[in-house]
PDB file of C-alpha atoms in Angstrom:
ATOM      1  CA  UNK N  19     -13.135  18.370  -4.003  1.00  0.00           C
ATOM      2  CA  UNK N  20     -16.654  19.088  -2.405  1.00  0.00           C
ATOM      3  CA  UNK N  21     -16.583  18.773   0.806  1.00  0.00           C
ATOM      4  CA  UNK N  22     -19.147  16.604   2.190  1.00  0.00           C
ATOM      5  CA  UNK N  23     -21.162  18.639   5.122  1.00  0.00           C
ATOM      6  CA  UNK N  24     -22.052  16.080   6.412  1.00  0.00           C
ATOM      7  CA  UNK N  25     -18.216  15.123   8.275  1.00  0.00           C
ATOM      8  CA  UNK N  26     -17.487  18.865   7.426  1.00  0.00           C
ATOM      9  CA  UNK N  27     -19.085  20.417  10.787  1.00  0.00           C
ATOM     10  CA  UNK N  28     -18.716  24.523  12.236  1.00  0.00           C
ATOM     11  CA  UNK N  29     -17.912  23.886  15.953  1.00  0.00           C
ATOM     12  CA  UNK N  30     -21.926  25.275  16.456  1.00  0.00           C
ATOM     13  CA  UNK N  31     -23.108  22.667  14.164  1.00  0.00           C
ATOM     14  CA  UNK N  32     -21.455  19.605  15.963  1.00  0.00           C
ATOM     15  CA  UNK N  33     -22.260  21.009  19.155  1.00  0.00           C
ATOM     16  CA  UNK N  34     -25.488  21.448  17.875  1.00  0.00           C
ATOM     17  CA  UNK N  35     -25.727  17.393  16.874  1.00  0.00           C
ATOM     18  CA  UNK N  36     -24.305  16.677  20.642  1.00  0.00           C
ATOM     19  CA  UNK N  37     -27.179  18.910  21.979  1.00  0.00           C
ATOM     20  CA  UNK N  38     -29.005  16.097  19.734  1.00  0.00           C
ATOM     21  CA  UNK N  39     -27.044  12.556  21.096  1.00  0.00           C
ATOM     22  CA  UNK N  40     -27.830  14.136  24.450  1.00  0.00           C
ATOM     23  CA  UNK N  41     -31.231  14.437  24.203  1.00  0.00           C
ATOM     24  CA  UNK N  42     -31.293  10.661  22.544  1.00  0.00           C
ATOM     25  CA  UNK N  43     -29.902   9.310  25.633  1.00  0.00           C
ATOM     26  CA  UNK N  44     -32.789  10.895  27.858  1.00  0.00           C
ATOM     27  CA  UNK N  45     -35.180  10.202  25.784  1.00  0.00           C
ATOM     28  CA  UNK N  46     -34.557   7.357  22.310  1.00  0.00           C
ATOM     29  CA  UNK N  47     -36.851   8.827  20.396  1.00  0.00           C
ATOM     30  CA  UNK N  48     -35.499  11.830  19.942  1.00  0.00           C
ATOM     31  CA  UNK N  49     -32.771   9.983  18.188  1.00  0.00           C
ATOM     32  CA  UNK N  50     -34.613  11.418  14.782  1.00  0.00           C
ATOM     33  CA  UNK N  51     -32.746  14.436  13.860  1.00  0.00           C
ATOM     34  CA  UNK N  52     -29.603  12.122  13.751  1.00  0.00           C
ATOM     35  CA  UNK N  53     -31.280   9.274  11.713  1.00  0.00           C
ATOM     36  CA  UNK N  54     -32.166  11.578   8.919  1.00  0.00           C
ATOM     37  CA  UNK N  55     -28.688  13.462   9.001  1.00  0.00           C
ATOM     38  CA  UNK N  56     -26.411  10.341   8.808  1.00  0.00           C
ATOM     39  CA  UNK N  57     -29.105   7.726   6.910  1.00  0.00           C
ATOM     40  CA  UNK N  58     -27.993   8.264   3.089  1.00  0.00           C
ATOM     41  CA  UNK N  59     -24.823   8.645   3.960  1.00  0.00           C
ATOM     42  CA  UNK N  60     -24.589   5.010   6.003  1.00  0.00           C
ATOM     43  CA  UNK N  61     -26.640   3.444   3.232  1.00  0.00           C
ATOM     44  CA  UNK N  62     -24.678   5.366   0.573  1.00  0.00           C
ATOM     45  CA  UNK N  63     -21.384   3.285   2.363  1.00  0.00           C
ATOM     46  CA  UNK N  64     -22.865  -0.220   2.224  1.00  0.00           C
ATOM     47  CA  UNK N  65     -24.302  -0.181  -0.692  1.00  0.00           C
ATOM     48  CA  UNK N  66     -20.908   0.459  -2.565  1.00  0.00           C
ATOM     49  CA  UNK N  67     -20.107  -1.967  -0.755  1.00  0.00           C
ATOM     50  CA  UNK N  68     -22.543  -4.774  -1.067  1.00  0.00           C
ATOM     51  CA  UNK N  69     -23.604  -6.769  -4.978  1.00  0.00           C
ATOM     52  CA  UNK N  70     -27.008  -6.541  -2.739  1.00  0.00           C
ATOM     53  CA  UNK N  71     -28.906  -3.759  -1.883  1.00  0.00           C
ATOM     54  CA  UNK N  72     -31.540  -4.608  -0.567  1.00  0.00           C
ATOM     55  CA  UNK N  73     -28.897  -6.482   2.063  1.00  0.00           C
ATOM     56  CA  UNK N  74     -26.912  -3.236   2.777  1.00  0.00           C
ATOM     57  CA  UNK N  75     -30.288  -1.468   3.306  1.00  0.00           C
ATOM     58  CA  UNK N  76     -30.949  -4.441   6.121  1.00  0.00           C
ATOM     59  CA  UNK N  77     -27.631  -3.698   7.341  1.00  0.00           C
ATOM     60  CA  UNK N  78     -28.077   0.310   7.606  1.00  0.00           C
ATOM     61  CA  UNK N  79     -31.018  -0.290   9.739  1.00  0.00           C
ATOM     62  CA  UNK N  80     -29.456  -2.463  11.747  1.00  0.00           C
ATOM     63  CA  UNK N  81     -26.608  -0.195  11.772  1.00  0.00           C
ATOM     64  CA  UNK N  82     -29.026   2.311  13.758  1.00  0.00           C
ATOM     65  CA  UNK N  83     -31.458   0.153  15.943  1.00  0.00           C
ATOM     66  CA  UNK N  84     -27.455  -0.902  17.167  1.00  0.00           C
ATOM     67  CA  UNK N  85     -26.176   2.913  17.816  1.00  0.00           C
ATOM     68  CA  UNK N  86     -29.682   3.660  19.483  1.00  0.00           C
ATOM     69  CA  UNK N  87     -29.272   0.765  21.778  1.00  0.00           C
ATOM     70  CA  UNK N  88     -25.459   1.587  22.607  1.00  0.00           C
ATOM     71  CA  UNK N  89     -25.550   5.621  22.921  1.00  0.00           C
ATOM     72  CA  UNK N  90     -25.326   5.415  26.141  1.00  0.00           C
ATOM     73  CA  UNK N  91     -21.369   3.812  25.955  1.00  0.00           C
ATOM     74  CA  UNK N  92     -21.237   6.287  23.109  1.00  0.00           C
ATOM     75  CA  UNK N  93     -18.634   9.342  23.692  1.00  0.00           C
ATOM     76  CA  UNK N  94     -17.910  13.088  22.028  1.00  0.00           C
ATOM     77  CA  UNK N  95     -14.400  13.085  20.974  1.00  0.00           C
ATOM     78  CA  UNK N  96     -14.991  16.027  19.013  1.00  0.00           C
ATOM     79  CA  UNK N  97     -15.931  14.768  16.078  1.00  0.00           C
ATOM     80  CA  UNK N  98     -19.986  14.160  13.727  1.00  0.00           C
ATOM     81  CA  UNK N  99     -21.051  11.517  15.991  1.00  0.00           C
ATOM     82  CA  UNK N 100     -21.094  10.486  11.602  1.00  0.00           C
ATOM     83  CA  UNK N 101     -17.766   8.819  12.594  1.00  0.00           C
ATOM     84  CA  UNK N 102     -18.928   6.180  15.318  1.00  0.00           C
ATOM     85  CA  UNK N 103     -21.855   5.279  12.947  1.00  0.00           C
ATOM     86  CA  UNK N 104     -19.124   4.117  10.781  1.00  0.00           C
ATOM     87  CA  UNK N 105     -17.390   2.354  12.256  1.00  0.00           C
ATOM     88  CA  UNK N 106     -20.265  -0.041  13.668  1.00  0.00           C
ATOM     89  CA  UNK N 107     -22.035   0.221   9.589  1.00  0.00           C
ATOM     90  CA  UNK N 108     -17.893  -1.170   8.961  1.00  0.00           C
ATOM     91  CA  UNK N 109     -18.520  -3.957  11.856  1.00  0.00           C
ATOM     92  CA  UNK N 110     -21.693  -4.971  10.179  1.00  0.00           C
ATOM     93  CA  UNK N 111     -20.556  -5.133   7.396  1.00  0.00           C
ATOM     94  CA  UNK N 112     -17.379  -6.806   7.988  1.00  0.00           C
ATOM     95  CA  UNK N 113     -20.538  -9.108   9.819  1.00  0.00           C
ATOM     96  CA  UNK N 114     -22.385 -10.056   7.554  1.00  0.00           C
ATOM     97  CA  UNK N 115     -19.462 -10.968   4.653  1.00  0.00           C
ATOM     98  CA  UNK N 116     -18.367 -13.008   7.849  1.00  0.00           C
ATOM     99  CA  UNK N 117     -22.372 -14.902   7.965  1.00  0.00           C
ATOM    100  CA  UNK N 118     -21.874 -14.706   3.754  1.00  0.00           C
ATOM    101  CA  UNK N 119     -18.818 -15.060   3.117  1.00  0.00           C
ATOM    102  CA  UNK N 120     -19.242 -12.475   0.393  1.00  0.00           C
ATOM    103  CA  UNK N 121     -16.654 -11.220  -1.978  1.00  0.00           C
ATOM    104  CA  UNK N 122     -15.967  -6.995  -1.447  1.00  0.00           C
ATOM    105  CA  UNK N 123     -17.159  -5.593  -4.086  1.00  0.00           C
ATOM    106  CA  UNK N 124     -17.159  -1.217  -4.611  1.00  0.00           C
ATOM    107  CA  UNK N 125     -19.217   0.395  -7.090  1.00  0.00           C
ATOM    108  CA  UNK N 126     -17.885   3.592  -8.915  1.00  0.00           C
ATOM    109  CA  UNK N 127     -20.922   3.587 -11.429  1.00  0.00           C
ATOM    110  CA  UNK N 128     -22.330   5.653  -9.128  1.00  0.00           C
ATOM    111  CA  UNK N 129     -20.150   7.909  -7.374  1.00  0.00           C
ATOM    112  CA  UNK N 130     -19.132  11.379  -8.519  1.00  0.00           C
ATOM    113  CA  UNK N 131     -14.718  11.950  -7.465  1.00  0.00           C
ATOM    114  CA  UNK N 132     -13.579  14.817  -9.915  1.00  0.00           C
ATOM    115  CA  UNK N 133      -9.769  15.185  -8.199  1.00  0.00           C
ATOM    116  CA  UNK N 134      -9.877  11.001  -8.204  1.00  0.00           C
ATOM    117  CA  UNK N 135     -11.134  11.131 -12.027  1.00  0.00           C
ATOM    118  CA  UNK N 136      -7.983  13.943 -12.141  1.00  0.00           C
ATOM    119  CA  UNK N 137      -5.747  11.531 -11.045  1.00  0.00           C
ATOM    120  CA  UNK N 138      -5.882   8.506 -13.411  1.00  0.00           C
ATOM    121  CA  UNK N 139      -7.959   9.836 -15.941  1.00  0.00           C
ATOM    122  CA  UNK N 140      -6.194  13.123 -17.756  1.00  0.00           C
ATOM    123  CA  UNK N 141      -6.880  11.517 -21.611  1.00  0.00           C
ATOM    124  CA  UNK N 142     -10.062  10.416 -22.353  1.00  0.00           C
ATOM    125  CA  UNK N 143     -10.404   6.950 -21.927  1.00  0.00           C
ATOM    126  CA  UNK N 144     -11.950   7.208 -20.009  1.00  0.00           C
ATOM    127  CA  UNK N 145     -13.833   2.910 -19.642  1.00  0.00           C
ATOM    128  CA  UNK N 146     -10.453   2.005 -21.054  1.00  0.00           C
ATOM    129  CA  UNK N 147      -9.003   3.817 -17.438  1.00  0.00           C
ATOM    130  CA  UNK N 148     -11.329   2.990 -15.110  1.00  0.00           C
ATOM    131  CA  UNK N 149     -11.345  -0.938 -15.545  1.00  0.00           C
ATOM    132  CA  UNK N 150      -7.200  -0.706 -14.909  1.00  0.00           C
ATOM    133  CA  UNK N 151      -8.190   1.787 -12.272  1.00  0.00           C
ATOM    134  CA  UNK N 152     -10.194  -1.586 -10.841  1.00  0.00           C
ATOM    135  CA  UNK N 153      -7.475  -4.061 -11.480  1.00  0.00           C
ATOM    136  CA  UNK N 154      -5.076  -1.672  -9.961  1.00  0.00           C
ATOM    137  CA  UNK N 155      -7.677  -1.179  -6.510  1.00  0.00           C
ATOM    138  CA  UNK N 156      -7.161  -4.760  -6.916  1.00  0.00           C
ATOM    139  CA  UNK N 157      -4.033  -5.212  -5.834  1.00  0.00           C
ATOM    140  CA  UNK N 158      -3.565  -3.006  -3.610  1.00  0.00           C
ATOM    141  CA  UNK N 159      -4.388  -4.627   0.585  1.00  0.00           C
ATOM    142  CA  UNK N 160      -7.479  -4.429   2.192  1.00  0.00           C
ATOM    143  CA  UNK N 161      -6.288  -0.864   4.193  1.00  0.00           C
ATOM    144  CA  UNK N 162      -4.455   0.520   1.140  1.00  0.00           C
ATOM    145  CA  UNK N 163      -8.370   0.034  -0.194  1.00  0.00           C
ATOM    146  CA  UNK N 164      -9.616   0.881   2.753  1.00  0.00           C
ATOM    147  CA  UNK N 165      -7.842   3.891   3.245  1.00  0.00           C
ATOM    148  CA  UNK N 166      -8.870   5.371  -0.585  1.00  0.00           C
ATOM    149  CA  UNK N 167     -12.127   3.623  -0.006  1.00  0.00           C
ATOM    150  CA  UNK N 168     -12.963   6.393   2.731  1.00  0.00           C
ATOM    151  CA  UNK N 169     -11.028   9.608   1.234  1.00  0.00           C
ATOM    152  CA  UNK N 170     -11.590   9.802  -2.344  1.00  0.00           C
ATOM    153  CA  UNK N 171     -15.292   8.128  -1.828  1.00  0.00           C
ATOM    154  CA  UNK N 172     -16.301   8.569   1.347  1.00  0.00           C
ATOM    155  CA  UNK N 173     -14.876  12.312   1.375  1.00  0.00           C
ATOM    156  CA  UNK N 174     -13.895  11.478   4.662  1.00  0.00           C
ATOM    157  CA  UNK N 175     -11.485  14.391   6.364  1.00  0.00           C
ATOM    158  CA  UNK N 176      -8.160  12.572   7.726  1.00  0.00           C
ATOM    159  CA  UNK N 177      -8.720  13.549  11.348  1.00  0.00           C
ATOM    160  CA  UNK N 178     -12.155  11.293  10.539  1.00  0.00           C
ATOM    161  CA  UNK N 179     -10.394   8.471   8.957  1.00  0.00           C
ATOM    162  CA  UNK N 180      -8.121   8.383  11.843  1.00  0.00           C
ATOM    163  CA  UNK N 181     -10.816   7.941  14.295  1.00  0.00           C
ATOM    164  CA  UNK N 182     -12.635   5.642  12.587  1.00  0.00           C
ATOM    165  CA  UNK N 183      -9.665   3.624  12.432  1.00  0.00           C
ATOM    166  CA  UNK N 184      -8.086   4.048  15.287  1.00  0.00           C
ATOM    167  CA  UNK N 185      -4.613   5.663  14.455  1.00  0.00           C
ATOM    168  CA  UNK N 186      -3.823  10.069  14.350  1.00  0.00           C
ATOM    169  CA  UNK N 187      -4.560  13.033  12.039  1.00  0.00           C
ATOM    170  CA  UNK N 188      -1.222  12.815  10.655  1.00  0.00           C
ATOM    171  CA  UNK N 189      -0.616   9.164  10.514  1.00  0.00           C
ATOM    172  CA  UNK N 190      -4.195   8.833   8.808  1.00  0.00           C
ATOM    173  CA  UNK N 191      -2.552  11.517   5.995  1.00  0.00           C
ATOM    174  CA  UNK N 192       1.013   9.626   5.837  1.00  0.00           C
ATOM    175  CA  UNK N 193      -0.871   6.102   5.695  1.00  0.00           C
ATOM    176  CA  UNK N 194      -2.886   7.850   2.813  1.00  0.00           C
ATOM    177  CA  UNK N 195      -0.978   8.770   0.221  1.00  0.00           C
ATOM    178  CA  UNK N 196       1.291   5.914   0.180  1.00  0.00           C
ATOM    179  CA  UNK N 197      -1.722   4.285  -0.404  1.00  0.00           C
ATOM    180  CA  UNK N 198      -2.439   6.763  -3.126  1.00  0.00           C
ATOM    181  CA  UNK N 199       0.936   6.352  -4.928  1.00  0.00           C
ATOM    182  CA  UNK N 200       0.798   1.989  -4.513  1.00  0.00           C
ATOM    183  CA  UNK N 201      -2.260   2.768  -6.724  1.00  0.00           C
ATOM    184  CA  UNK N 202      -0.794   5.045  -9.232  1.00  0.00           C
ATOM    185  CA  UNK N 203       2.532   2.994  -9.194  1.00  0.00           C
ATOM    186  CA  UNK N 204      -0.076  -0.004 -10.085  1.00  0.00           C
ATOM    187  CA  UNK N 205      -2.416   1.469 -12.497  1.00  0.00           C
ATOM    188  CA  UNK N 206       0.883   3.281 -14.277  1.00  0.00           C
ATOM    189  CA  UNK N 207       2.138  -0.127 -14.660  1.00  0.00           C
ATOM    190  CA  UNK N 208      -1.175  -1.187 -16.607  1.00  0.00           C
ATOM    191  CA  UNK N 209      -1.205   1.361 -18.954  1.00  0.00           C
ATOM    192  CA  UNK N 210       2.282   1.159 -19.652  1.00  0.00           C
ATOM    193  CA  UNK N 211       1.863  -2.946 -20.704  1.00  0.00           C
TER     194      UNK N 211
END
């Protein structure tokens, strides 16, 4: 699996990021390096869950406005600053769902995840398997789908997943494995039918 450099950072990069956070806390005009580093990732996260790309852009802007306004509340927990931004994005996304009563969608058309594909698309019937996988994903519980999305679509580490949803790293591993097994069960059940 390709490593997402925005989340799998060296201690030096995490330290540099914390310097940026401290500078932005002292002067909000210095938030720009954090914005440049995470805007595309947050926007991609939102676009994968929304039908309207313009609304995804609006919510991404809201995420960063809220982050700047609440920067004084941010606490370094040893994970990238992006984990905090994803929690804000998730909150804003759910608020948008409540307001618009939209159905949640996940776009697979533009996502490149070789290890995910190899789990479910071993033969050459990609389009057929993709529709079976989408049907299997719809059978998952919300929490299971969220774990699979964070691990495979957003390529978050288990530590980051745990931080994002408020569980331990080990618990994130176990729950993600179980969600993947459930997805495989649904997929193989549909494939055999």
